[in-house]
XYZ file of C-alpha atoms in Angstrom:
586
model
C -104.123 -42.453 -24.701
C -106.410 -40.550 -22.318
C -109.151 -42.303 -20.358
C -111.893 -40.626 -22.401
C -110.162 -41.590 -25.661
C -109.903 -45.188 -24.479
C -113.610 -45.231 -23.644
C -114.521 -43.581 -26.971
C -112.410 -46.131 -28.834
C -114.067 -49.000 -26.958
C -117.587 -47.640 -27.514
C -117.283 -47.376 -31.295
C -120.692 -48.970 -31.881
C -122.339 -46.313 -29.685
C -120.735 -43.267 -31.313
C -123.907 -42.349 -33.212
C -125.844 -42.305 -29.945
C -123.143 -40.162 -28.335
C -123.167 -37.689 -31.238
C -126.958 -37.408 -31.161
C -127.027 -36.993 -27.384
C -124.377 -34.267 -27.632
C -126.302 -32.493 -30.391
C -129.517 -32.573 -28.353
C -127.632 -31.184 -25.322
C -126.256 -28.314 -27.410
C -129.636 -27.478 -28.978
C -131.290 -27.601 -25.570
C -128.731 -25.104 -24.260
C -129.405 -22.835 -27.248
C -133.102 -22.736 -26.340
C -132.160 -22.379 -22.670
C -130.347 -19.055 -23.106
C -132.936 -17.520 -25.471
C -135.385 -16.503 -22.660
C -132.696 -14.158 -21.283
C -132.416 -12.607 -24.741
C -136.195 -12.210 -24.886
C -136.153 -10.475 -21.491
C -133.756 -7.907 -22.899
C -135.914 -7.491 -25.999
C -138.996 -7.021 -23.755
C -137.202 -4.359 -21.725
C -136.232 -2.709 -24.976
C -139.884 -2.736 -26.088
C -141.108 -1.129 -22.865
C -138.367 1.504 -22.772
C -137.943 2.322 -26.464
C -141.499 1.594 -27.710
C -141.599 2.702 -31.388
C -137.791 2.756 -31.582
C -137.266 -0.780 -30.226
C -135.374 -3.564 -31.933
C -138.632 -5.280 -32.997
C -139.955 -2.022 -34.458
C -136.962 -1.967 -36.768
C -138.002 -5.444 -37.933
C -141.439 -4.080 -39.007
C -143.566 -4.765 -35.891
C -144.378 -1.188 -34.953
C -147.202 -1.521 -32.421
C -145.850 -2.047 -28.882
C -148.624 -4.446 -27.859
C -148.085 -6.503 -31.017
C -144.439 -6.643 -30.104
C -145.317 -8.080 -26.686
C -147.665 -10.618 -28.292
C -144.866 -11.722 -30.586
C -142.553 -12.058 -27.598
C -145.180 -14.145 -25.776
C -145.542 -16.470 -28.741
C -141.764 -16.814 -29.116
C -141.480 -17.574 -25.419
C -143.948 -20.444 -25.738
C -142.076 -21.843 -28.740
C -138.716 -21.492 -27.033
C -139.899 -23.232 -23.849
C -141.460 -26.000 -25.928
C -138.209 -26.452 -27.849
C -136.178 -26.478 -24.652
C -138.482 -29.088 -23.099
C -138.445 -31.243 -26.222
C -134.664 -31.331 -26.508
C -134.258 -31.838 -22.773
C -136.413 -34.949 -23.123
C -134.367 -36.089 -26.129
C -130.968 -35.595 -24.531
C -132.083 -37.227 -21.285
C -133.385 -40.191 -23.262
C -130.235 -40.514 -25.346
C -127.714 -40.058 -22.533
C -129.475 -42.390 -20.123
C -130.002 -45.105 -22.729
C -126.376 -44.725 -23.808
C -125.262 -45.055 -20.167
C -127.358 -48.184 -19.655
C -126.336 -49.807 -22.940
C -122.654 -49.051 -22.493
C -122.732 -50.173 -18.871
C -124.374 -53.443 -19.913
C -121.933 -54.073 -22.781
C -118.867 -53.140 -20.747
C -119.830 -55.363 -17.817
C -120.519 -58.344 -20.113
C -117.307 -57.814 -22.091
C -115.214 -57.381 -18.945
C -116.700 -60.437 -17.255
C -116.412 -62.495 -20.446
C -112.766 -61.488 -20.763
C -112.042 -62.291 -17.113
C -113.434 -65.797 -17.635
C -110.878 -66.370 -20.406
C -107.901 -65.402 -18.265
C -105.785 -68.222 -16.775
C -106.002 -69.165 -13.121
C -102.614 -67.537 -12.543
C -104.274 -64.145 -13.100
C -106.667 -64.729 -10.208
C -103.848 -65.779 -7.906
C -102.479 -62.227 -8.105
C -105.867 -60.493 -7.741
C -108.185 -60.082 -4.789
C -111.710 -61.265 -5.511
C -113.068 -58.110 -3.872
C -110.969 -55.907 -6.152
C -112.302 -57.669 -9.247
C -115.855 -57.377 -7.930
C -115.284 -53.664 -7.370
C -114.071 -53.248 -10.959
C -116.855 -55.305 -12.558
C -119.591 -53.624 -10.546
C -118.727 -50.362 -8.756
C -116.357 -48.968 -11.390
C -118.748 -49.653 -14.250
C -121.574 -48.072 -12.253
C -119.368 -45.005 -11.740
C -119.084 -44.623 -15.514
C -122.870 -44.887 -15.816
C -123.347 -42.071 -13.290
C -121.057 -39.822 -15.337
C -122.876 -40.502 -18.613
C -126.268 -40.028 -16.960
C -125.554 -36.411 -16.027
C -121.938 -35.357 -16.113
C -121.372 -35.590 -19.860
C -124.416 -33.438 -20.615
C -123.366 -30.849 -18.021
C -119.884 -30.499 -19.520
C -121.276 -30.098 -23.051
C -123.786 -27.512 -21.903
C -121.189 -25.476 -19.998
C -118.985 -25.366 -23.108
C -121.956 -24.494 -25.342
C -123.088 -21.787 -22.891
C -119.635 -20.249 -22.971
C -119.593 -20.141 -26.769
C -123.181 -18.907 -27.223
C -123.074 -16.283 -24.466
C -119.681 -15.165 -25.686
C -121.110 -14.660 -29.185
C -123.962 -12.507 -27.808
C -121.544 -10.478 -25.683
C -119.217 -9.766 -28.568
C -122.159 -8.822 -30.767
C -123.724 -6.422 -28.246
C -120.690 -5.056 -26.404
C -117.280 -6.198 -27.636
C -115.451 -3.935 -25.178
C -117.341 -5.453 -22.259
C -117.026 -9.049 -23.497
C -113.269 -9.185 -23.130
C -113.451 -8.189 -19.461
C -116.599 -10.057 -18.393
C -115.761 -13.360 -20.058
C -112.060 -13.367 -19.278
C -112.531 -15.725 -16.284
C -114.457 -18.356 -18.303
C -111.570 -20.059 -20.172
C -109.472 -19.877 -17.011
C -112.250 -21.607 -15.063
C -112.746 -24.308 -17.721
C -109.060 -25.084 -18.189
C -108.108 -24.646 -14.559
C -110.849 -26.881 -13.224
C -109.882 -29.880 -15.316
C -106.170 -29.250 -14.794
C -106.811 -29.208 -11.072
C -108.909 -32.368 -11.166
C -106.303 -34.180 -13.245
C -103.825 -33.579 -10.448
C -105.938 -35.626 -8.067
C -106.332 -38.617 -10.411
C -103.790 -40.710 -8.418
C -105.825 -40.083 -5.263
C -108.986 -41.355 -6.896
C -107.099 -44.416 -8.082
C -106.166 -45.065 -4.457
C -109.828 -44.614 -3.493
C -110.918 -47.289 -5.975
C -108.241 -49.661 -4.680
C -109.398 -49.069 -1.103
C -112.976 -49.813 -2.160
C -111.760 -53.110 -3.624
C -110.109 -54.036 -0.320
C -113.389 -53.482 1.543
C -115.285 -55.586 -1.006
C -112.754 -58.369 -0.613
C -113.007 -58.322 3.181
C -116.797 -58.349 3.140
C -117.009 -61.113 0.522
C -114.503 -63.288 2.377
C -116.228 -62.808 5.739
C -119.727 -63.475 4.442
C -118.572 -66.709 2.797
C -116.861 -67.768 6.005
C -119.536 -66.598 8.435
C -119.932 -70.072 9.960
C -116.230 -70.230 10.846
C -116.327 -66.692 12.241
C -119.232 -67.617 14.504
C -117.700 -70.934 15.538
C -114.494 -69.238 16.675
C -116.370 -66.259 18.185
C -114.267 -64.025 15.970
C -117.001 -61.461 15.290
C -115.176 -58.642 17.091
C -111.878 -59.595 15.428
C -113.370 -59.467 11.930
C -115.382 -56.338 12.726
C -112.075 -54.651 13.571
C -110.659 -55.739 10.208
C -113.653 -54.206 8.449
C -113.293 -51.042 10.544
C -109.634 -50.722 9.524
C -110.433 -51.250 5.842
C -113.309 -48.773 6.021
C -111.150 -46.255 7.885
C -108.468 -46.563 5.198
C -111.119 -45.955 2.545
C -112.474 -42.955 4.476
C -109.040 -41.393 4.864
C -108.112 -42.017 1.228
C -111.363 -40.466 0.072
C -110.955 -37.543 2.469
C -107.552 -36.737 0.964
C -109.112 -36.587 -2.510
C -112.040 -34.513 -1.257
C -109.771 -31.962 0.415
C -107.985 -31.334 -2.857
C -111.089 -31.324 -5.071
C -112.988 -28.995 -2.728
C -110.268 -26.342 -2.872
C -111.153 -25.369 -6.440
C -114.709 -24.219 -5.625
C -113.733 -21.010 -3.749
C -111.358 -20.101 -6.584
C -114.132 -20.542 -9.142
C -116.492 -18.423 -7.039
C -114.053 -15.517 -6.970
C -113.490 -15.718 -10.724
C -117.259 -15.785 -11.264
C -117.742 -12.820 -8.976
C -115.165 -10.824 -10.938
C -116.954 -11.479 -14.233
C -120.382 -10.635 -12.833
C -119.226 -7.415 -11.144
C -117.553 -6.255 -14.360
C -120.774 -6.808 -16.312
C -122.926 -5.184 -13.665
C -120.767 -2.077 -13.130
C -119.012 -1.489 -16.410
C -122.025 -2.613 -18.453
C -124.243 -0.256 -16.436
C -121.786 2.577 -17.037
C -121.947 1.922 -20.785
C -125.773 1.910 -20.670
C -125.848 5.194 -18.717
C -123.667 6.819 -21.343
C -125.725 5.442 -24.210
C -123.012 3.167 -25.578
C -125.371 0.173 -25.264
C -129.136 0.045 -24.952
C -131.006 -0.684 -21.740
C -132.350 -3.879 -23.286
C -128.869 -4.966 -24.281
C -127.652 -4.251 -20.747
C -130.464 -6.436 -19.354
C -129.537 -9.248 -21.726
C -125.881 -9.090 -20.675
C -126.645 -9.099 -16.946
C -129.016 -12.047 -17.231
C -126.692 -13.978 -19.548
C -123.730 -13.405 -17.245
C -125.656 -14.878 -14.377
C -126.915 -17.721 -16.568
C -123.365 -18.546 -17.663
C -121.158 -17.848 -14.693
C -123.089 -19.117 -11.711
C -123.567 -22.646 -13.123
C -119.782 -22.773 -13.372
C -119.756 -23.222 -9.604
C -121.078 -26.708 -10.241
C -118.293 -27.361 -12.733
C -116.017 -28.469 -9.914
C -118.509 -31.181 -8.954
C -118.864 -32.186 -12.602
C -115.102 -32.358 -13.021
C -114.869 -34.337 -9.799
C -117.405 -36.850 -11.137
C -115.536 -36.913 -14.450
C -112.197 -37.702 -12.802
C -113.692 -40.406 -10.592
C -115.326 -41.937 -13.667
C -112.168 -41.801 -15.761
C -110.219 -43.527 -12.987
C -112.887 -46.223 -12.821
C -112.947 -46.575 -16.615
C -109.165 -47.023 -16.699
C -109.443 -49.901 -14.222
C -112.136 -51.616 -16.288
C -110.319 -51.129 -19.593
C -107.067 -52.342 -18.017
C -108.833 -55.617 -17.257
C -110.120 -55.782 -20.836
C -106.608 -55.189 -22.181
C -105.086 -58.003 -20.105
C -103.847 -60.514 -22.695
C -105.402 -63.983 -22.803
C -102.298 -66.127 -22.452
C -104.112 -69.410 -23.120
C -105.998 -68.941 -26.414
C -109.370 -70.575 -26.962
C -108.868 -71.038 -30.701
C -107.500 -74.268 -32.115
C -108.300 -77.366 -34.102
C -111.827 -78.653 -33.667
C -112.317 -81.792 -31.617
C -115.644 -83.418 -32.533
C -116.965 -85.406 -29.573
C -117.653 -88.559 -31.544
C -114.018 -88.867 -32.597
C -112.378 -88.867 -29.143
C -111.243 -92.150 -27.594
C -109.599 -90.628 -24.496
C -105.995 -91.842 -24.572
C -103.588 -89.501 -22.793
C -99.832 -89.021 -22.819
C -97.904 -86.735 -20.459
C -94.479 -86.109 -21.983
C -91.561 -84.673 -19.975
C -93.899 -82.300 -18.166
C -92.451 -79.619 -15.891
C -94.313 -76.803 -14.186
C -94.063 -74.396 -11.279
C -96.003 -71.665 -9.506
C -93.678 -68.681 -9.632
C -90.347 -69.757 -8.185
C -91.783 -72.988 -6.745
C -91.324 -75.940 -9.116
C -94.115 -78.494 -8.657
C -93.580 -81.001 -11.490
C -90.195 -82.322 -12.619
C -90.039 -83.967 -16.038
C -93.137 -86.166 -15.516
C -93.974 -88.717 -18.215
C -96.735 -91.329 -18.302
C -99.399 -92.725 -20.622
C -103.038 -93.478 -19.906
C -104.697 -95.858 -22.375
C -108.239 -94.978 -23.417
C -110.921 -96.351 -21.125
C -108.578 -97.070 -18.214
C -108.863 -95.860 -14.635
C -105.637 -94.343 -13.337
C -105.069 -93.036 -9.820
C -102.576 -90.553 -8.388
C -101.685 -90.684 -4.708
C -99.126 -88.956 -2.574
C -98.596 -86.254 0.001
C -100.098 -82.778 -0.303
C -98.014 -80.655 -2.682
C -96.608 -83.611 -4.598
C -98.123 -82.346 -7.897
C -101.193 -84.575 -8.276
C -103.778 -81.845 -8.794
C -101.383 -79.819 -10.924
C -101.340 -82.608 -13.502
C -105.088 -82.459 -14.071
C -105.095 -78.644 -14.031
C -102.572 -78.737 -16.853
C -104.766 -81.250 -18.685
C -107.705 -78.843 -18.346
C -105.348 -76.062 -19.455
C -106.020 -73.950 -16.394
C -102.289 -73.334 -16.701
C -99.798 -73.701 -19.550
C -96.719 -75.844 -18.956
C -93.467 -74.159 -20.063
C -91.820 -77.531 -20.769
C -93.185 -80.818 -22.061
C -96.536 -81.636 -23.622
C -99.850 -83.373 -22.978
C -101.423 -85.298 -25.827
C -105.027 -86.410 -26.256
C -105.375 -89.157 -28.853
C -101.967 -88.085 -30.162
C -102.903 -84.372 -30.460
C -100.997 -81.777 -28.457
C -103.771 -80.186 -26.376
C -102.236 -76.735 -26.967
C -103.237 -77.071 -30.625
C -106.852 -78.014 -29.867
C -109.861 -75.771 -29.361
C -109.939 -75.099 -25.627
C -113.740 -75.266 -25.541
C -113.784 -78.617 -27.373
C -111.084 -79.992 -25.086
C -112.934 -79.118 -21.898
C -116.188 -80.481 -23.274
C -114.521 -83.889 -23.364
C -113.588 -83.691 -19.671
C -115.835 -84.124 -16.646
C -114.280 -82.532 -13.570
C -115.332 -83.203 -9.964
C -113.250 -81.427 -7.359
C -113.210 -81.441 -3.590
C -114.492 -77.853 -3.531
C -117.826 -78.260 -5.302
C -119.252 -75.203 -7.012
C -123.051 -74.999 -7.067
C -125.079 -72.102 -8.436
C -127.916 -70.447 -6.559
C -130.536 -72.432 -8.490
C -132.458 -75.659 -8.162
C -131.078 -79.169 -7.871
C -131.994 -79.810 -11.504
C -130.299 -76.568 -12.609
C -127.069 -77.645 -10.954
C -127.043 -81.137 -12.417
C -127.636 -79.719 -15.917
C -125.172 -76.865 -15.346
C -123.480 -75.701 -18.551
C -125.414 -78.079 -20.811
C -128.323 -75.921 -21.990
C -131.756 -77.444 -22.264
C -131.760 -80.938 -20.779
C -134.820 -83.117 -20.222
C -135.857 -84.030 -16.705
C -135.555 -87.743 -17.470
C -131.869 -87.357 -18.392
C -131.231 -85.331 -15.228
C -132.924 -87.979 -13.092
C -130.963 -90.767 -14.788
C -127.688 -88.983 -14.014
C -128.777 -88.486 -10.404
C -129.615 -92.190 -10.058
C -126.215 -93.121 -11.490
C -124.579 -90.873 -8.870
C -126.824 -92.407 -6.145
C -128.263 -88.947 -5.521
C -131.882 -89.614 -6.476
C -132.892 -90.876 -3.031
C -131.897 -87.795 -1.070
C -133.199 -85.497 -3.857
C -136.617 -87.160 -3.666
C -136.734 -86.399 0.059
C -136.125 -82.668 -0.478
C -139.192 -80.380 -0.101
C -139.513 -79.705 -3.843
C -137.508 -82.612 -5.182
C -135.452 -81.625 -8.211
C -136.907 -78.105 -8.073
C -135.578 -77.437 -4.562
C -133.275 -74.373 -4.416
C -129.826 -75.304 -3.113
C -128.945 -71.824 -1.810
C -125.830 -69.810 -2.500
C -122.905 -72.186 -3.150
C -125.233 -75.058 -2.189
C -125.295 -74.095 1.491
C -128.663 -75.830 2.036
C -127.071 -79.208 1.253
C -124.532 -81.281 3.137
C -121.016 -81.806 1.820
C -121.808 -85.349 0.711
C -124.960 -84.215 -1.096
C -123.049 -81.528 -2.930
C -120.464 -84.084 -4.008
C -123.150 -86.388 -5.381
C -124.695 -83.533 -7.357
C -121.272 -82.702 -8.773
C -120.811 -86.332 -9.793
C -124.285 -86.386 -11.371
C -123.358 -83.254 -13.298
C -120.223 -84.944 -14.656
C -122.196 -88.097 -15.541
C -124.812 -86.095 -17.436
C -122.045 -84.403 -19.402
C -120.993 -87.897 -20.582
C -117.322 -86.971 -21.138
C -114.657 -89.225 -22.614
C -112.373 -88.281 -19.692
C -113.530 -88.133 -16.071
C -111.399 -86.409 -13.417
C -112.054 -86.858 -9.698
C -109.826 -84.539 -7.679
C -110.183 -85.525 -4.005
C -113.904 -85.998 -4.634
C -114.390 -88.211 -1.566
C -111.914 -86.726 0.869
C -114.474 -84.668 2.807
C -117.423 -87.071 2.926
C -118.532 -89.733 5.373
C -117.963 -93.449 4.845
C -121.510 -94.079 3.630
C -121.288 -91.309 1.025
C -117.824 -92.480 0.005
C -119.143 -95.988 -0.533
C -122.071 -94.635 -2.589
C -119.781 -92.514 -4.720
C -117.424 -95.453 -5.171
C -120.275 -97.654 -6.395
C -121.249 -94.925 -8.846
C -117.686 -94.615 -10.091
C -117.429 -98.337 -10.731
C -120.341 -97.912 -13.133
C -119.633 -94.549 -14.795
C -115.899 -95.141 -15.275
C -116.528 -98.135 -17.556
C -115.619 -97.300 -21.136
C -114.134 -93.891 -20.329
C -110.715 -92.685 -19.239
C -110.821 -91.869 -15.528
C -108.201 -89.999 -13.515
C -108.625 -90.226 -9.743
C -106.677 -88.150 -7.243
C -107.095 -89.355 -3.687
C -105.607 -89.421 -0.248
C -107.745 -92.381 0.840
C -106.145 -95.381 -0.815
C -109.293 -97.445 -0.287
C -110.983 -95.423 -3.055
C -108.331 -96.272 -5.678
C -107.362 -99.863 -4.855
C -109.287 -101.179 -7.886
C -107.690 -98.742 -10.369
C -105.965 -100.207 -13.416
C -102.800 -98.322 -12.462
C -101.790 -96.289 -9.418
C -99.032 -93.675 -9.641
C -97.342 -92.590 -6.417
C -96.000 -89.018 -6.554
C -93.395 -87.397 -4.359
C -91.937 -83.903 -4.818
C -93.297 -83.543 -8.346
C -92.113 -86.918 -9.635
C -93.643 -90.359 -10.100
C -91.739 -92.694 -7.823
C -93.900 -95.856 -8.109
C -96.476 -97.189 -10.554
C -98.559 -100.340 -10.662
C -101.691 -102.038 -9.452
C -102.660 -102.111 -5.788
C -101.358 -105.643 -5.335
C -98.113 -104.975 -7.198
C -97.373 -101.839 -5.173
C -98.019 -103.668 -1.898
C -95.647 -106.399 -3.001
C -92.925 -103.820 -3.758
C -93.149 -102.720 -0.108
C -92.283 -99.113 -0.976
C -93.949 -95.744 -0.401
C -97.418 -96.984 -1.359
C -97.223 -99.985 0.949
C -96.090 -97.765 3.824
C -98.968 -95.376 3.209
C -101.424 -98.299 3.027
C -100.255 -99.643 6.364
C -100.536 -96.180 7.883
C -104.156 -95.770 6.743
C -105.345 -99.295 7.510
C -103.404 -99.855 10.716
C -101.742 -103.005 9.369
C -98.361 -103.929 10.745
C -95.456 -105.079 8.670
C -94.814 -108.778 9.104
């Protein structure tokens, strides 16, 4: 299926707008070529007087003929202006509406894709698709589509006039037109792979810029400005060279079109003049043909630019529609899970999982009774975080199952499942809004009293009250105006306000100071009561009071028990405890 067909299929709801816009473009072009016809009729009036074309229609007086031509001219210009307004309105509104719908659909679809999709994609490339490529389509619909329709309509209408007035001249003068139309788009289609490379290069630049701006503090700290500037220069140079290769090819068609246009115009001028001198066509008809040839052929010079814009847009559209056609491997549909019916008991049954060729979990099984606090400890890469990501269904395990209250989570509504889980990770995500906006994130309209209560439970109210605007203080992009500990407390307050049956803390205290860790720990002792809590931690001091601690090594659970029991076993947990506390084995 061609790019244009794919877009037309996607934009089914906008087909009426597209048809109307196309009709207005065609009618506008009809009015646009009529003044050239009137010029020929006027010449005919002046030269032939009583024997003119209008005289044969019953308007015998020459001055009356000119008055009629003046009135027709006014009507024609008014019609042309009216339909130009209508097609501009329709095309531009269609471009804006389709751009808006396509961006929302593409972004909405991307949000449904599993995390594995993002592991294989650069963020900058996705940003380029969701923004630059969709904008490229808008630019084409704003002007390019109308130009193509009007060139085609001009060819048909002018061709009809030519064949009516001088069939023998029409074949020669208009011979270049179909060659120009077909050849231009054939030529531009040949450079489609080059434009695809251009869009990919643009994505690389976006990725570099996004990554560097997010890490600007690190760049400054390591005085790596020149190093990163060189990276940007290389990416920009690659983009420039890729674009230059496409431009060299697309620019070559313009001289060819000019020569074809020149041939058609010269034939009309010379051969048409010869026919007029010998009386085979009238002087007025000759004037019409010369003006119409110029009106038709010279705008074809711009056809190369239009085709260039078309090909760039089609390449961009393909990239956007490819994203939309990416299958959602983890479906959102499933059995409803009403919040009031969930107790929070969990069972991990023979769970195995890997990232590509790297196996992370090996046949893991455990149960978590409802309302209990369970901790997972172990070295980096042992599979702790993978367990909770599978519970959240960020990924789908190829073997084994996870059950919530006896239900396989793969059979449950994904939205309902995640609404029962509060997730606080080490890398806290905050939106560029106020403190209150971030605490109530994803929960719609929430009263200020509920937000404040959640903040107090997370021991965040004190520092919030000291902020310049309290709960209305903007936190900056990704919460950059707050410290790491403050961001963690807001994330915890957000999870508390959600009031989930299952609370997950994935290294939530690993990057905070001792005071903040103690505050968060006090909060957890309160909020974990009556709900199932899964804690992943490197600091064993944060999990010593858990109902059960699971020690993981190489994707397997090697020890399980309370803090005291694990110390008594004198195994991996006890060794790790001694390492962190400095205790010596007796």
